Short mmCIF file of C-alpha atoms in Angstrom, two decimals:
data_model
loop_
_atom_site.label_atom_id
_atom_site.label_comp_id
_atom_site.label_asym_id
_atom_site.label_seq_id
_atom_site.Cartn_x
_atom_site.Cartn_y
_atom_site.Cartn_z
CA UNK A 1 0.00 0.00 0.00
CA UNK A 2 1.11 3.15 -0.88
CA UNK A 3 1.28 6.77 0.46
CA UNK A 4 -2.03 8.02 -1.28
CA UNK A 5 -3.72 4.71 -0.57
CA UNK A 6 -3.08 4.91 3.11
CA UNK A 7 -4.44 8.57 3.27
CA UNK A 8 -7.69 8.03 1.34
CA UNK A 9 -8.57 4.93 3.46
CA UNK A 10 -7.51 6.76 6.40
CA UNK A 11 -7.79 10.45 6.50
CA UNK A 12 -11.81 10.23 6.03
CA UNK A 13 -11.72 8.78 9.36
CA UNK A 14 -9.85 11.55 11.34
CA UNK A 15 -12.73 13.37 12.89
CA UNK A 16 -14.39 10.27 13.32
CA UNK A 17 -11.25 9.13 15.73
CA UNK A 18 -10.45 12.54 17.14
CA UNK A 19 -14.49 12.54 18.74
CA UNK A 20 -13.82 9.11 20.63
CA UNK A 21 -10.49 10.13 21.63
CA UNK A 22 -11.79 13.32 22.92
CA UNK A 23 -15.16 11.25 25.05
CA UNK A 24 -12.17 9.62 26.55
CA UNK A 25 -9.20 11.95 27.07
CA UNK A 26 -9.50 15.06 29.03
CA UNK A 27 -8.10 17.83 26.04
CA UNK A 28 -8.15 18.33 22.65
CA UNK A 29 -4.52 18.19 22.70
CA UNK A 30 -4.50 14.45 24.13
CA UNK A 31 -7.22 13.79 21.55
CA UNK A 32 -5.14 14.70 18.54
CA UNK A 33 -2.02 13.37 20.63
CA UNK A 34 -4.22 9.85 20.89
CA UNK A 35 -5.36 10.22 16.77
CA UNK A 36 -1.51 11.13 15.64
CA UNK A 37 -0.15 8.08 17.51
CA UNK A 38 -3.30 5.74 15.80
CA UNK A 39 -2.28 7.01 12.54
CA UNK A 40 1.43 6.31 12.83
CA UNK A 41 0.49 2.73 14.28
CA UNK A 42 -2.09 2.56 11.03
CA UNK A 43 0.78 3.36 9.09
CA UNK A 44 3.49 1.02 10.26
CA UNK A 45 0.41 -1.78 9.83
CA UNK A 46 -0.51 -0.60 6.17
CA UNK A 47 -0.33 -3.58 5.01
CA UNK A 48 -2.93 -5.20 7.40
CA UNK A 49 -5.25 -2.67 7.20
CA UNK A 50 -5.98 -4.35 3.19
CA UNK A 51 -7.18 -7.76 4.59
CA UNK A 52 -9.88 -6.01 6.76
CA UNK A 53 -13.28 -5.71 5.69
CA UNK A 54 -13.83 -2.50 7.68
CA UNK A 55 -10.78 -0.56 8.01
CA UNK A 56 -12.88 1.93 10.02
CA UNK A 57 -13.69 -0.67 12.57
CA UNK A 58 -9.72 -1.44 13.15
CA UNK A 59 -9.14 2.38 13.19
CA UNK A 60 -11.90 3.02 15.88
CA UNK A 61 -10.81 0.05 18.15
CA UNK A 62 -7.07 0.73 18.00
CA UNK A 63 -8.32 4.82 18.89
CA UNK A 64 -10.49 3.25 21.60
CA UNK A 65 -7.41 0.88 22.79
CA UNK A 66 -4.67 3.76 23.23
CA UNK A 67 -7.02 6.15 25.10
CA UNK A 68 -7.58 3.24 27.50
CA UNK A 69 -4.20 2.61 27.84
CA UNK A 70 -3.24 6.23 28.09
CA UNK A 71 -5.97 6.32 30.93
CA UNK A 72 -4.59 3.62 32.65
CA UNK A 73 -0.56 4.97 32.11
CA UNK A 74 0.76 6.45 34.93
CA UNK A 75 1.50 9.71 33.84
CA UNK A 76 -2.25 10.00 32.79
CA UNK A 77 -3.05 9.61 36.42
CA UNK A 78 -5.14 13.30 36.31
CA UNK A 79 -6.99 12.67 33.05
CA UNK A 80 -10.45 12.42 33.87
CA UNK A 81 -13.00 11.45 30.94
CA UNK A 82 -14.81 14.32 29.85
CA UNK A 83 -16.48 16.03 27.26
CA UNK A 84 -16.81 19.60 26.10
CA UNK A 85 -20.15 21.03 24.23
CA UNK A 86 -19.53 22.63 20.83
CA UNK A 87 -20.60 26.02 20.22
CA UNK A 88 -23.45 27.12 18.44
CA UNK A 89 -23.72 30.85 17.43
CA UNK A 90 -27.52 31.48 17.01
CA UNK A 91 -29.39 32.38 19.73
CA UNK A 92 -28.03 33.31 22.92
CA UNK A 93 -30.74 31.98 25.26
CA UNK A 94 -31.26 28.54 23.38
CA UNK A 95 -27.49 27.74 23.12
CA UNK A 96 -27.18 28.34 27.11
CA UNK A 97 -29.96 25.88 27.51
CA UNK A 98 -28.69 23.56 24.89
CA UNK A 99 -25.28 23.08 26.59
CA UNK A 100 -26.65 23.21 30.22
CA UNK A 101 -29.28 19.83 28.32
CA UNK A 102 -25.69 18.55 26.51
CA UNK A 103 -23.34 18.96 29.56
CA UNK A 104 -25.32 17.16 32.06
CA UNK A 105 -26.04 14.61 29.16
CA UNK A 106 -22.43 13.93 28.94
CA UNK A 107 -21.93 14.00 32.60
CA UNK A 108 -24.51 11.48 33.45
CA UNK A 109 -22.89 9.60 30.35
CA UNK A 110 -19.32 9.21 32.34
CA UNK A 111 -21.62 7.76 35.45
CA UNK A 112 -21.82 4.59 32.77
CA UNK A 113 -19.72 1.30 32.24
CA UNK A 114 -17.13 2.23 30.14
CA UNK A 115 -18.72 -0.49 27.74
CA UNK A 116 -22.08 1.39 27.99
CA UNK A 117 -20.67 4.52 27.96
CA UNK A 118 -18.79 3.40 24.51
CA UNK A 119 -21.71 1.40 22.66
CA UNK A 120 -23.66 4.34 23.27
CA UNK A 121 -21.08 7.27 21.92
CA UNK A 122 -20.99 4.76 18.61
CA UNK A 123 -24.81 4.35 17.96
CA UNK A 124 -26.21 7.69 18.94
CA UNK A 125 -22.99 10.01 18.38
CA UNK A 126 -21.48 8.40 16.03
CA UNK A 127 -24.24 6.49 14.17
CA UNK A 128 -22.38 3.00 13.89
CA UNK A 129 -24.43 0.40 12.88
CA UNK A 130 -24.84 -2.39 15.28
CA UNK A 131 -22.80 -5.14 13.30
CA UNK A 132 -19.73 -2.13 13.21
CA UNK A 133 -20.48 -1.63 17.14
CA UNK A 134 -19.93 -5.21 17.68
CA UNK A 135 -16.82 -5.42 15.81
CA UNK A 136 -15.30 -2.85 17.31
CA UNK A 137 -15.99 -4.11 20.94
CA UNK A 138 -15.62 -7.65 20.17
CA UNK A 139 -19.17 -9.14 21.04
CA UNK A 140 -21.98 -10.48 19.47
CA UNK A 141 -24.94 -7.87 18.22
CA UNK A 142 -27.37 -8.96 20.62
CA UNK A 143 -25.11 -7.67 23.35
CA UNK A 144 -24.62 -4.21 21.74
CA UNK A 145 -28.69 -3.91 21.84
CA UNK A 146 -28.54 -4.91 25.40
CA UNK A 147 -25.72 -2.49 26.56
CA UNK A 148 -27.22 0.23 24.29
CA UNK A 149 -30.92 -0.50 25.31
CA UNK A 150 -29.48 -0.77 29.70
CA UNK A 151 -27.31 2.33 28.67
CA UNK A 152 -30.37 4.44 27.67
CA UNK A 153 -32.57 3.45 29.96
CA UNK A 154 -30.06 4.53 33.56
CA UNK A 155 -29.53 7.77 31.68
CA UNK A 156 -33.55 8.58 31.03
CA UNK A 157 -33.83 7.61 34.84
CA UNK A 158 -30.89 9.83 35.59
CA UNK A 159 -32.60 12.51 33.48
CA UNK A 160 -35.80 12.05 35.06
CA UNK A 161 -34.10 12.61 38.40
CA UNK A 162 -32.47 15.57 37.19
CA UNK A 163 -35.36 17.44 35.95
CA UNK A 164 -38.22 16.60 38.55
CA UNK A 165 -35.67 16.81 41.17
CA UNK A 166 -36.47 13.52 42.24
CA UNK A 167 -39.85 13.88 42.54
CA UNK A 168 -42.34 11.48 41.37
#
């Protein structure tokens, strides 16, 4: 595989990467950090990447596999996993509401499994399919509908709890 095959199976992906790294890592500087180190590990395995069926798949798991690792390192003891809202420039009043609704989204996200929290950044941020979902964490369909159906289920109860203040 060449140069120019490498980056047209691979560069479409980059934003797609850079996301998960960022639900994981703590900065956008990580992120890339965690995305840069993917690609040069995509690149030294060029020739692998060929014999997959989904190249995206491989890319996404070995993303998800650093930023675990990096987690785990110990000189990424402060990291914390968090996410920060995009701006949105058109109405003042809406876009404070919209990331006050996003923020504690993503917060009651990171109260998750990791597995839940990660089946559920691929289907509903990412819009994997469930057969790409279950490559990239290594289990069967059926258990990506489970963790994706027990994922959004604790965070509508969270959400309920949230906005009725626990009444009921």
């Amino acid at each position: 595989m060449n140069q120019k095959e490498f980056l047209d199976i691979v560069l479409p992906m980059k934003d797609r990467l850079y996301r998960l790294a960022r639900r994981f890592l703590i900065s956008s500087d990580e992120a890339e950090d965690a995305v840069q180190e993917v690609f040069l590990k995509l690149w030294n395995h060029k020739d692998v990447i060929k014999r997959y069926k989904s190249p995206e798949a491989y890319a996404i798991t070995m993303t998800k596999n650093y930023c675990l690792d990096r987690l785990k390192s110990k000189q990424a003891s402060n990291l914390k996993i968090v996410h920060v809202n995009f701006e949105n420039k058109s109405n003042l009043e809406h876009d404070i509401e919209a990331k006050d609704g996003v923020s504690i989204l993503f917060k009651l996200m990171n109260t998750l499994p990791q597995q839940q929290k990660l089946i559920l950044h691929l289907r509903d941020v990412e819009q994997f399919e469930f057969s790409e979902i279950a490559k990239i964490t290594q289990s069967t369909e059926a258990a990506v509908r489970v963790s994706l159906s027990r994922a959004r289920k604790k965070i509508k109860s969270l959400l309920l709890k949230q906005y009725n203040y626990g009444i009921q």
